[in-house]
Amino acid sequence: MWWLLWVLGALLVLFSCLDVWYFLRAAAVLIRAWFQTPVWDVTAEQVVVGRVLPRDIDMCHMNNARYLREGDFARFSLYMRNGVFKALRALGASIVVGATTIRFRRALCIGEGFELRSRIVTWDEKSFFLEQRFVSTKDELVCAVMYCRQNVIRSSPDKIMQHLCKRKVECPEFPADLQHWVNFISASSQALRAEGGLEEKNK
C-alpha cells in the first residue's frame, strides 16, 4: 500500500514540475518516424495529420499556442525522416529554434482534421528556414502559415547538407516574404544590441 502512495506522489510531483505529455508525445513521434520510409530529398515537403481535440481548444477553436506545439512535433518527424537528426549527431551538432512567426487565416475548430505540411525552404551560413502550413482536410484551406528559423550549433547548414548529399548543395533563393521576415529579425537584433550597449562594447 505504501509503495502505491509513493508512486502516486512521485507521479504528482512529476506532472506538476514537467510537461510530461509533451515528452511522451515527442518520443512517440520520433519512434513512429523511425519506422517510416526515409525521405531522401532533404527539402521535400512532409505531411503529418492531426485533429483538434478538446485539450487543444479555447472558445471552441484551436489555441494559438497549440499551433507552435504541433509545429515542434512536425519538425521532429521531418528531421528524423530526412536524416537531419542523424547528420547532427554525426557532426556533434545540435539545432534550436532561433525565431518563429505565424499568420492565422481561419480558425481550426474542435473535431476538425488538418494536415501539417513542413519543408525546409532555404538556409544561410547559420540557420535553416522552414515553412509549415496548417491545411484543413475539410476544404483544403491553408488556415495558418508558420515560418521557423532553426539555428545550427557547432556546425552549419552547409556541412549538414554536404554530409547528407555527399556533395556541395546550392542554397535555394529566399522567397520575398521570407526575406522580409529575415530582414525584420536582423533589424530587431541590431536594435536590441544597441539598446543593451553591445554595439559600443564591440567597437
PDB file of C-alpha atoms in Angstrom, residues 3-166:
ATOM      1  CA  TRP A   3       4.595   1.813  -2.375  1.00  0.00           C
ATOM      2  CA  LEU A   4       1.427   2.741  -4.264  1.00  0.00           C
ATOM      3  CA  LEU A   5       1.222   6.035  -2.373  1.00  0.00           C
ATOM      4  CA  TRP A   6       4.901   6.693  -3.162  1.00  0.00           C
ATOM      5  CA  VAL A   7       4.297   6.043  -6.871  1.00  0.00           C
ATOM      6  CA  LEU A   8       1.228   8.289  -6.930  1.00  0.00           C
ATOM      7  CA  GLY A   9       3.138  11.005  -5.077  1.00  0.00           C
ATOM      8  CA  ALA A  10       6.081  10.753  -7.485  1.00  0.00           C
ATOM      9  CA  LEU A  11       3.733  10.983 -10.478  1.00  0.00           C
ATOM     10  CA  LEU A  12       2.015  14.002  -8.956  1.00  0.00           C
ATOM     11  CA  VAL A  13       5.351  15.777  -8.490  1.00  0.00           C
ATOM     12  CA  LEU A  14       6.480  14.787 -11.987  1.00  0.00           C
ATOM     13  CA  PHE A  15       3.338  16.051 -13.710  1.00  0.00           C
ATOM     14  CA  SER A  16       3.401  19.219 -11.587  1.00  0.00           C
ATOM     15  CA  CYS A  17       7.007  20.094 -12.456  1.00  0.00           C
ATOM     16  CA  LEU A  18       7.309  18.878 -16.057  1.00  0.00           C
ATOM     17  CA  ASP A  19       5.186  18.924 -19.199  1.00  0.00           C
ATOM     18  CA  VAL A  20       5.165  15.112 -19.221  1.00  0.00           C
ATOM     19  CA  TRP A  21       2.687  14.794 -22.088  1.00  0.00           C
ATOM     20  CA  TYR A  22       4.988  16.860 -24.319  1.00  0.00           C
ATOM     21  CA  PHE A  23       7.901  14.483 -23.777  1.00  0.00           C
ATOM     22  CA  LEU A  24       5.720  11.400 -24.215  1.00  0.00           C
ATOM     23  CA  ARG A  25       4.294  12.796 -27.471  1.00  0.00           C
ATOM     24  CA  ALA A  26       7.770  13.726 -28.724  1.00  0.00           C
ATOM     25  CA  ALA A  27       9.037  10.211 -28.013  1.00  0.00           C
ATOM     26  CA  ALA A  28       6.041   8.692 -29.823  1.00  0.00           C
ATOM     27  CA  VAL A  29       6.595  10.968 -32.853  1.00  0.00           C
ATOM     28  CA  LEU A  30      10.286  10.061 -33.084  1.00  0.00           C
ATOM     29  CA  ILE A  31       9.618   6.322 -32.745  1.00  0.00           C
ATOM     30  CA  ARG A  32       6.929   6.443 -35.411  1.00  0.00           C
ATOM     31  CA  ALA A  33       9.155   8.438 -37.794  1.00  0.00           C
ATOM     32  CA  TRP A  34      11.993   5.965 -37.208  1.00  0.00           C
ATOM     33  CA  PHE A  35       9.860   3.160 -38.665  1.00  0.00           C
ATOM     34  CA  GLN A  36       8.502   5.193 -41.576  1.00  0.00           C
ATOM     35  CA  THR A  37      10.102   5.246 -45.017  1.00  0.00           C
ATOM     36  CA  PRO A  38      13.115   7.618 -45.134  1.00  0.00           C
ATOM     37  CA  VAL A  39      12.761  10.765 -47.265  1.00  0.00           C
ATOM     38  CA  TRP A  40      15.939  11.152 -49.301  1.00  0.00           C
ATOM     39  CA  ASP A  41      15.119  14.623 -50.654  1.00  0.00           C
ATOM     40  CA  VAL A  42      16.066  16.808 -47.669  1.00  0.00           C
ATOM     41  CA  THR A  43      13.972  19.746 -48.879  1.00  0.00           C
ATOM     42  CA  ALA A  44      10.881  17.695 -49.776  1.00  0.00           C
ATOM     43  CA  GLU A  45       7.600  18.570 -48.111  1.00  0.00           C
ATOM     44  CA  GLN A  46       6.437  16.118 -45.475  1.00  0.00           C
ATOM     45  CA  VAL A  47       2.913  15.812 -44.145  1.00  0.00           C
ATOM     46  CA  VAL A  48       1.627  14.789 -40.735  1.00  0.00           C
ATOM     47  CA  VAL A  49      -2.078  14.652 -39.958  1.00  0.00           C
ATOM     48  CA  GLY A  50      -3.869  15.794 -36.839  1.00  0.00           C
ATOM     49  CA  ARG A  51      -7.243  16.632 -35.378  1.00  0.00           C
ATOM     50  CA  VAL A  52      -8.318  19.366 -32.984  1.00  0.00           C
ATOM     51  CA  LEU A  53      -9.145  17.659 -29.679  1.00  0.00           C
ATOM     52  CA  PRO A  54     -10.862  19.098 -26.583  1.00  0.00           C
ATOM     53  CA  ARG A  55      -7.498  19.608 -24.835  1.00  0.00           C
ATOM     54  CA  ASP A  56      -6.332  21.799 -27.751  1.00  0.00           C
ATOM     55  CA  ILE A  57      -9.077  24.393 -27.663  1.00  0.00           C
ATOM     56  CA  ASP A  58     -10.153  27.677 -26.204  1.00  0.00           C
ATOM     57  CA  MET A  59     -13.504  29.158 -27.275  1.00  0.00           C
ATOM     58  CA  CYS A  60     -14.134  26.018 -29.386  1.00  0.00           C
ATOM     59  CA  HIS A  61     -11.152  26.559 -31.700  1.00  0.00           C
ATOM     60  CA  MET A  62      -7.521  25.569 -31.540  1.00  0.00           C
ATOM     61  CA  ASN A  63      -5.492  27.570 -29.008  1.00  0.00           C
ATOM     62  CA  ASN A  64      -2.782  29.761 -30.565  1.00  0.00           C
ATOM     63  CA  ALA A  65      -0.032  28.088 -28.529  1.00  0.00           C
ATOM     64  CA  ARG A  66      -1.046  24.659 -29.839  1.00  0.00           C
ATOM     65  CA  TYR A  67      -0.022  25.614 -33.366  1.00  0.00           C
ATOM     66  CA  LEU A  68       3.567  26.136 -32.211  1.00  0.00           C
ATOM     67  CA  ARG A  69       3.482  22.877 -30.238  1.00  0.00           C
ATOM     68  CA  GLU A  70       2.219  20.919 -33.249  1.00  0.00           C
ATOM     69  CA  GLY A  71       4.935  22.603 -35.322  1.00  0.00           C
ATOM     70  CA  ASP A  72       7.544  21.220 -32.914  1.00  0.00           C
ATOM     71  CA  PHE A  73       6.337  17.654 -33.364  1.00  0.00           C
ATOM     72  CA  ALA A  74       6.126  18.011 -37.154  1.00  0.00           C
ATOM     73  CA  ARG A  75       9.745  19.201 -37.270  1.00  0.00           C
ATOM     74  CA  PHE A  76      10.839  16.227 -35.145  1.00  0.00           C
ATOM     75  CA  SER A  77       9.261  13.911 -37.715  1.00  0.00           C
ATOM     76  CA  LEU A  78      10.721  15.903 -40.624  1.00  0.00           C
ATOM     77  CA  TYR A  79      14.275  15.761 -39.278  1.00  0.00           C
ATOM     78  CA  MET A  80      14.050  12.109 -38.332  1.00  0.00           C
ATOM     79  CA  ARG A  81      12.867  11.028 -41.784  1.00  0.00           C
ATOM     80  CA  ASN A  82      15.103  13.270 -43.933  1.00  0.00           C
ATOM     81  CA  GLY A  83      18.245  12.425 -41.952  1.00  0.00           C
ATOM     82  CA  VAL A  84      18.974  15.844 -40.411  1.00  0.00           C
ATOM     83  CA  PHE A  85      18.921  14.429 -36.862  1.00  0.00           C
ATOM     84  CA  LYS A  86      21.333  11.698 -37.925  1.00  0.00           C
ATOM     85  CA  ALA A  87      23.664  14.253 -39.539  1.00  0.00           C
ATOM     86  CA  LEU A  88      23.564  16.449 -36.435  1.00  0.00           C
ATOM     87  CA  ARG A  89      24.565  13.503 -34.281  1.00  0.00           C
ATOM     88  CA  ALA A  90      27.389  12.531 -36.666  1.00  0.00           C
ATOM     89  CA  LEU A  91      28.751  16.104 -36.692  1.00  0.00           C
ATOM     90  CA  GLY A  92      28.389  16.612 -32.935  1.00  0.00           C
ATOM     91  CA  ALA A  93      25.963  19.467 -33.579  1.00  0.00           C
ATOM     92  CA  SER A  94      22.536  20.493 -32.340  1.00  0.00           C
ATOM     93  CA  ILE A  95      19.661  22.616 -33.594  1.00  0.00           C
ATOM     94  CA  VAL A  96      17.478  25.136 -31.762  1.00  0.00           C
ATOM     95  CA  VAL A  97      14.645  27.494 -32.656  1.00  0.00           C
ATOM     96  CA  GLY A  98      16.032  30.994 -33.217  1.00  0.00           C
ATOM     97  CA  ALA A  99      12.804  32.669 -34.289  1.00  0.00           C
ATOM     98  CA  THR A 100       9.310  31.837 -35.417  1.00  0.00           C
ATOM     99  CA  THR A 101       6.330  33.704 -36.812  1.00  0.00           C
ATOM    100  CA  ILE A 102       2.822  32.541 -37.612  1.00  0.00           C
ATOM    101  CA  ARG A 103      -0.081  34.065 -39.515  1.00  0.00           C
ATOM    102  CA  PHE A 104      -3.615  32.841 -38.855  1.00  0.00           C
ATOM    103  CA  ARG A 105      -6.127  32.893 -41.699  1.00  0.00           C
ATOM    104  CA  ARG A 106      -9.019  30.859 -40.307  1.00  0.00           C
ATOM    105  CA  ALA A 107      -9.615  29.031 -37.048  1.00  0.00           C
ATOM    106  CA  LEU A 108      -9.360  25.252 -36.825  1.00  0.00           C
ATOM    107  CA  CYS A 109     -12.440  24.216 -34.851  1.00  0.00           C
ATOM    108  CA  ILE A 110     -12.915  21.347 -32.414  1.00  0.00           C
ATOM    109  CA  GLY A 111     -13.042  17.997 -34.187  1.00  0.00           C
ATOM    110  CA  GLU A 112     -11.639  19.416 -37.435  1.00  0.00           C
ATOM    111  CA  GLY A 113      -8.900  17.440 -39.146  1.00  0.00           C
ATOM    112  CA  PHE A 114      -5.822  19.093 -40.590  1.00  0.00           C
ATOM    113  CA  GLU A 115      -2.594  18.358 -42.401  1.00  0.00           C
ATOM    114  CA  LEU A 116       0.615  19.980 -41.210  1.00  0.00           C
ATOM    115  CA  ARG A 117       2.868  20.352 -44.254  1.00  0.00           C
ATOM    116  CA  SER A 118       6.501  21.096 -43.393  1.00  0.00           C
ATOM    117  CA  ARG A 119       9.524  21.735 -45.589  1.00  0.00           C
ATOM    118  CA  ILE A 120      12.978  23.276 -45.494  1.00  0.00           C
ATOM    119  CA  VAL A 121      12.733  26.329 -47.751  1.00  0.00           C
ATOM    120  CA  THR A 122      16.345  27.502 -47.688  1.00  0.00           C
ATOM    121  CA  TRP A 123      19.302  28.168 -45.394  1.00  0.00           C
ATOM    122  CA  ASP A 124      22.158  30.559 -44.744  1.00  0.00           C
ATOM    123  CA  GLU A 125      25.537  30.196 -43.020  1.00  0.00           C
ATOM    124  CA  LYS A 126      23.928  29.661 -39.594  1.00  0.00           C
ATOM    125  CA  SER A 127      20.309  28.559 -39.914  1.00  0.00           C
ATOM    126  CA  PHE A 128      17.690  26.513 -41.727  1.00  0.00           C
ATOM    127  CA  PHE A 129      14.417  28.274 -42.606  1.00  0.00           C
ATOM    128  CA  LEU A 130      11.266  26.167 -42.624  1.00  0.00           C
ATOM    129  CA  GLU A 131       7.702  26.756 -43.755  1.00  0.00           C
ATOM    130  CA  GLN A 132       4.870  24.907 -42.017  1.00  0.00           C
ATOM    131  CA  ARG A 133       1.289  25.079 -43.258  1.00  0.00           C
ATOM    132  CA  PHE A 134      -1.836  24.000 -41.391  1.00  0.00           C
ATOM    133  CA  VAL A 135      -4.281  22.852 -44.066  1.00  0.00           C
ATOM    134  CA  SER A 136      -7.859  21.878 -43.227  1.00  0.00           C
ATOM    135  CA  THR A 137      -8.867  18.464 -44.524  1.00  0.00           C
ATOM    136  CA  LYS A 138     -12.446  19.765 -44.788  1.00  0.00           C
ATOM    137  CA  ASP A 139     -11.869  22.220 -47.628  1.00  0.00           C
ATOM    138  CA  GLU A 140      -8.078  22.275 -48.258  1.00  0.00           C
ATOM    139  CA  LEU A 141      -7.863  25.859 -46.978  1.00  0.00           C
ATOM    140  CA  VAL A 142      -4.493  26.958 -45.577  1.00  0.00           C
ATOM    141  CA  CYS A 143      -5.635  28.003 -42.090  1.00  0.00           C
ATOM    142  CA  ALA A 144      -2.237  29.123 -40.790  1.00  0.00           C
ATOM    143  CA  VAL A 145       1.277  29.609 -42.143  1.00  0.00           C
ATOM    144  CA  MET A 146       4.358  29.486 -39.935  1.00  0.00           C
ATOM    145  CA  TYR A 147       7.998  30.278 -40.665  1.00  0.00           C
ATOM    146  CA  CYS A 148      10.655  28.898 -38.338  1.00  0.00           C
ATOM    147  CA  ARG A 149      14.336  29.759 -38.170  1.00  0.00           C
ATOM    148  CA  GLN A 150      16.387  26.867 -36.767  1.00  0.00           C
ATOM    149  CA  ASN A 151      19.919  27.772 -35.694  1.00  0.00           C
ATOM    150  CA  VAL A 152      22.592  25.093 -36.065  1.00  0.00           C
ATOM    151  CA  ILE A 153      25.010  24.925 -33.119  1.00  0.00           C
ATOM    152  CA  ARG A 154      28.640  23.691 -33.523  1.00  0.00           C
ATOM    153  CA  SER A 155      28.221  23.168 -37.265  1.00  0.00           C
ATOM    154  CA  SER A 156      26.452  24.782 -40.216  1.00  0.00           C
ATOM    155  CA  PRO A 157      23.576  24.003 -42.605  1.00  0.00           C
ATOM    156  CA  ASP A 158      26.083  23.676 -45.477  1.00  0.00           C
ATOM    157  CA  LYS A 159      28.013  20.965 -43.623  1.00  0.00           C
ATOM    158  CA  ILE A 160      24.799  19.127 -42.798  1.00  0.00           C
ATOM    159  CA  MET A 161      23.660  19.214 -46.425  1.00  0.00           C
ATOM    160  CA  GLN A 162      27.070  18.034 -47.627  1.00  0.00           C
ATOM    161  CA  HIS A 163      27.010  15.208 -45.085  1.00  0.00           C
ATOM    162  CA  LEU A 164      23.571  14.084 -46.280  1.00  0.00           C
ATOM    163  CA  CYS A 165      24.018  14.602 -50.031  1.00  0.00           C
ATOM    164  CA  LYS A 166      27.759  13.763 -50.251  1.00  0.00           C
TER     165      LYS A 166
END
